mmCIF file with all atom_site columns, C-alpha atoms in Angstrom:
data_model
loop_
_atom_site.group_PDB
_atom_site.id
_atom_site.type_symbol
_atom_site.label_atom_id
_atom_site.label_alt_id
_atom_site.label_comp_id
_atom_site.label_asym_id
_atom_site.label_entity_id
_atom_site.label_seq_id
_atom_site.pdbx_PDB_ins_code
_atom_site.Cartn_x
_atom_site.Cartn_y
_atom_site.Cartn_z
_atom_site.occupancy
_atom_site.B_iso_or_equiv
_atom_site.pdbx_formal_charge
_atom_site.auth_seq_id
_atom_site.auth_comp_id
_atom_site.auth_asym_id
_atom_site.auth_atom_id
_atom_site.pdbx_PDB_model_num
ATOM 1  C CA . MET X 1 1  ? -14.102 -15.940 44.881 1.00 0.00 ? 322 MET X CA 1
ATOM 2  C CA . SER X 1 2  ? -14.804 -14.421 48.410 1.00 0.00 ? 323 SER X CA 1
ATOM 3  C CA . TRP X 1 3  ? -15.689 -10.400 49.148 1.00 0.00 ? 324 TRP X CA 1
ATOM 4  C CA . LEU X 1 4  ? -13.429 -9.142  52.503 1.00 0.00 ? 325 LEU X CA 1
ATOM 5  C CA . ILE X 1 5  ? -16.712 -7.335  54.168 1.00 0.00 ? 326 ILE X CA 1
ATOM 6  C CA . LYS X 1 6  ? -16.923 -5.019  57.662 1.00 0.00 ? 327 LYS X CA 1
ATOM 7  C CA . THR X 1 7  ? -19.933 -5.038  59.107 1.00 0.00 ? 328 THR X CA 1
ATOM 8  C CA . ASP X 1 8  ? -19.104 -2.872  61.649 1.00 0.00 ? 329 ASP X CA 1
ATOM 9  C CA . LYS X 1 9  ? -16.486 -0.787  63.358 1.00 0.00 ? 330 LYS X CA 1
ATOM 10 C CA . ASP X 1 10 ? -14.711 -4.156  64.383 1.00 0.00 ? 331 ASP X CA 1
ATOM 11 C CA . ASN X 1 11 ? -15.546 -6.867  62.409 1.00 0.00 ? 332 ASN X CA 1
ATOM 12 C CA . TYR X 1 12 ? -14.742 -8.823  59.433 1.00 0.00 ? 333 TYR X CA 1
ATOM 13 C CA . GLU X 1 13 ? -16.941 -11.103 57.427 1.00 0.00 ? 334 GLU X CA 1
ATOM 14 C CA . VAL X 1 14 ? -15.622 -13.364 54.222 1.00 0.00 ? 335 VAL X CA 1
ATOM 15 C CA . TRP X 1 15 ? -18.397 -13.503 52.141 1.00 0.00 ? 336 TRP X CA 1
ATOM 16 C CA . SER X 1 16 ? -18.870 -15.933 49.139 1.00 0.00 ? 337 SER X CA 1
ATOM 17 C CA . ASP X 1 17 ? -19.966 -14.624 45.316 1.00 0.00 ? 338 ASP X CA 1
ATOM 18 C CA . SER X 1 18 ? -23.288 -16.217 46.118 1.00 0.00 ? 339 SER X CA 1
ATOM 19 C CA . GLU X 1 19 ? -23.771 -13.870 49.531 1.00 0.00 ? 340 GLU X CA 1
ATOM 20 C CA . TYR X 1 20 ? -22.610 -11.399 48.379 1.00 0.00 ? 341 TYR X CA 1
ATOM 21 C CA . SER X 1 21 ? -24.432 -11.113 45.205 1.00 0.00 ? 342 SER X CA 1
ATOM 22 C CA . MET X 1 22 ? -27.199 -11.822 47.720 1.00 0.00 ? 343 MET X CA 1
ATOM 23 C CA . MET X 1 23 ? -26.906 -8.735  50.332 1.00 0.00 ? 344 MET X CA 1
ATOM 24 C CA . LYS X 1 24 ? -26.142 -6.881  46.772 1.00 0.00 ? 345 LYS X CA 1
ATOM 25 C CA . LEU X 1 25 ? -30.095 -7.559  45.583 1.00 0.00 ? 346 LEU X CA 1
ATOM 26 C CA . LYS X 1 26 ? -32.067 -7.664  48.652 1.00 0.00 ? 347 LYS X CA 1
ATOM 27 C CA . CYS X 1 27 ? -30.352 -3.568  49.245 1.00 0.00 ? 348 CYS X CA 1
ATOM 28 C CA . GLU X 1 28 ? -31.744 -3.156  45.958 1.00 0.00 ? 349 GLU X CA 1
ATOM 29 C CA . TYR X 1 29 ? -35.094 -4.305  45.925 1.00 0.00 ? 350 TYR X CA 1
ATOM 30 C CA . TYR X 1 30 ? -35.676 -3.202  49.052 1.00 0.00 ? 351 TYR X CA 1
ATOM 31 C CA . GLY X 1 31 ? -33.847 0.577   48.204 1.00 0.00 ? 352 GLY X CA 1
ATOM 32 C CA . ALA X 1 32 ? -32.011 0.299   51.370 1.00 0.00 ? 353 ALA X CA 1
ATOM 33 C CA . LYS X 1 33 ? -28.556 1.924   51.706 1.00 0.00 ? 354 LYS X CA 1
ATOM 34 C CA . PRO X 1 34 ? -25.734 -1.543  53.007 1.00 0.00 ? 355 PRO X CA 1
ATOM 35 C CA . HIS X 1 35 ? -25.403 -1.830  57.016 1.00 0.00 ? 356 HIS X CA 1
ATOM 36 C CA . TRP X 1 36 ? -22.081 -3.315  55.357 1.00 0.00 ? 357 TRP X CA 1
ATOM 37 C CA . VAL X 1 37 ? -18.780 -2.164  53.906 1.00 0.00 ? 358 VAL X CA 1
ATOM 38 C CA . GLU X 1 38 ? -16.414 -4.127  50.847 1.00 0.00 ? 359 GLU X CA 1
ATOM 39 C CA . ILE X 1 39 ? -12.832 -4.137  51.055 1.00 0.00 ? 360 ILE X CA 1
ATOM 40 C CA . ARG X 1 40 ? -11.881 -6.463  48.825 1.00 0.00 ? 361 ARG X CA 1
ATOM 41 C CA . GLN X 1 41 ? -12.522 -9.873  46.882 1.00 0.00 ? 362 GLN X CA 1
ATOM 42 C CA . LEU X 1 42 ? -9.944  -12.068 48.103 1.00 0.00 ? 363 LEU X CA 1
ATOM 43 C CA . ASP X 1 43 ? -8.479  -14.720 45.569 1.00 0.00 ? 364 ASP X CA 1
ATOM 44 C CA . VAL X 1 44 ? -8.710  -18.334 46.453 1.00 0.00 ? 365 VAL X CA 1
ATOM 45 C CA . GLN X 1 45 ? -5.047  -19.681 45.495 1.00 0.00 ? 366 GLN X CA 1
ATOM 46 C CA . MET X 1 46 ? -4.263  -17.196 48.830 1.00 0.00 ? 367 MET X CA 1
ATOM 47 C CA . VAL X 1 47 ? -6.292  -19.134 51.219 1.00 0.00 ? 368 VAL X CA 1
ATOM 48 C CA . THR X 1 48 ? -5.394  -22.342 49.551 1.00 0.00 ? 369 THR X CA 1
ATOM 49 C CA . ASN X 1 49 ? -2.299  -22.097 49.880 1.00 0.00 ? 370 ASN X CA 1
ATOM 50 C CA . GLU X 1 50 ? -2.184  -21.307 53.833 1.00 0.00 ? 371 GLU X CA 1
ATOM 51 C CA . LEU X 1 51 ? -4.339  -24.433 54.174 1.00 0.00 ? 372 LEU X CA 1
ATOM 52 C CA . LYS X 1 52 ? -1.628  -27.229 52.602 1.00 0.00 ? 373 LYS X CA 1
ATOM 53 C CA . TYR X 1 53 ? 0.660   -30.011 54.492 1.00 0.00 ? 374 TYR X CA 1
ATOM 54 C CA . SER X 1 54 ? 1.983   -33.412 54.777 1.00 0.00 ? 375 SER X CA 1
ATOM 55 C CA . THR X 1 55 ? 0.778   -36.178 56.144 1.00 0.00 ? 376 THR X CA 1
ATOM 56 C CA . SER X 1 56 ? 4.196   -37.409 56.045 1.00 0.00 ? 377 SER X CA 1
ATOM 57 C CA . ASP X 1 57 ? 5.455   -34.850 58.466 1.00 0.00 ? 378 ASP X CA 1
ATOM 58 C CA . LEU X 1 58 ? 3.434   -35.523 60.621 1.00 0.00 ? 379 LEU X CA 1
ATOM 59 C CA . TRP X 1 59 ? 3.799   -39.405 60.693 1.00 0.00 ? 380 TRP X CA 1
ATOM 60 C CA . ASP X 1 60 ? 7.833   -37.951 60.876 1.00 0.00 ? 381 ASP X CA 1
ATOM 61 C CA . LYS X 1 61 ? 7.510   -36.197 63.723 1.00 0.00 ? 382 LYS X CA 1
ATOM 62 C CA . ASN X 1 62 ? 5.766   -38.697 65.818 1.00 0.00 ? 383 ASN X CA 1
ATOM 63 C CA . LYS X 1 63 ? 7.751   -41.353 64.755 1.00 0.00 ? 384 LYS X CA 1
ATOM 64 C CA . ILE X 1 64 ? 10.891  -39.125 66.291 1.00 0.00 ? 385 ILE X CA 1
ATOM 65 C CA . LEU X 1 65 ? 8.548   -38.797 69.142 1.00 0.00 ? 386 LEU X CA 1
ATOM 66 C CA . ALA X 1 66 ? 7.914   -42.200 70.083 1.00 0.00 ? 387 ALA X CA 1
ATOM 67 C CA . LEU X 1 67 ? 12.194  -43.053 69.548 1.00 0.00 ? 388 LEU X CA 1
ATOM 68 C CA . LEU X 1 68 ? 12.118  -40.210 72.110 1.00 0.00 ? 389 LEU X CA 1
#
């Protein structure tokens, strides 16, 4: 899983679970207040669904353009 983190007024970052837990442990170890705010935990399926594509679709478009 990943975490959406707000680091500054306008900056957001995505941290992995290991990075998130490491930063929490560092703050606890040094007794520091975190400079970031956790927004929410991201769902991996949500991110991977957006990245799916079919190479056959790309091939068909290229073949059509070649015929024109």
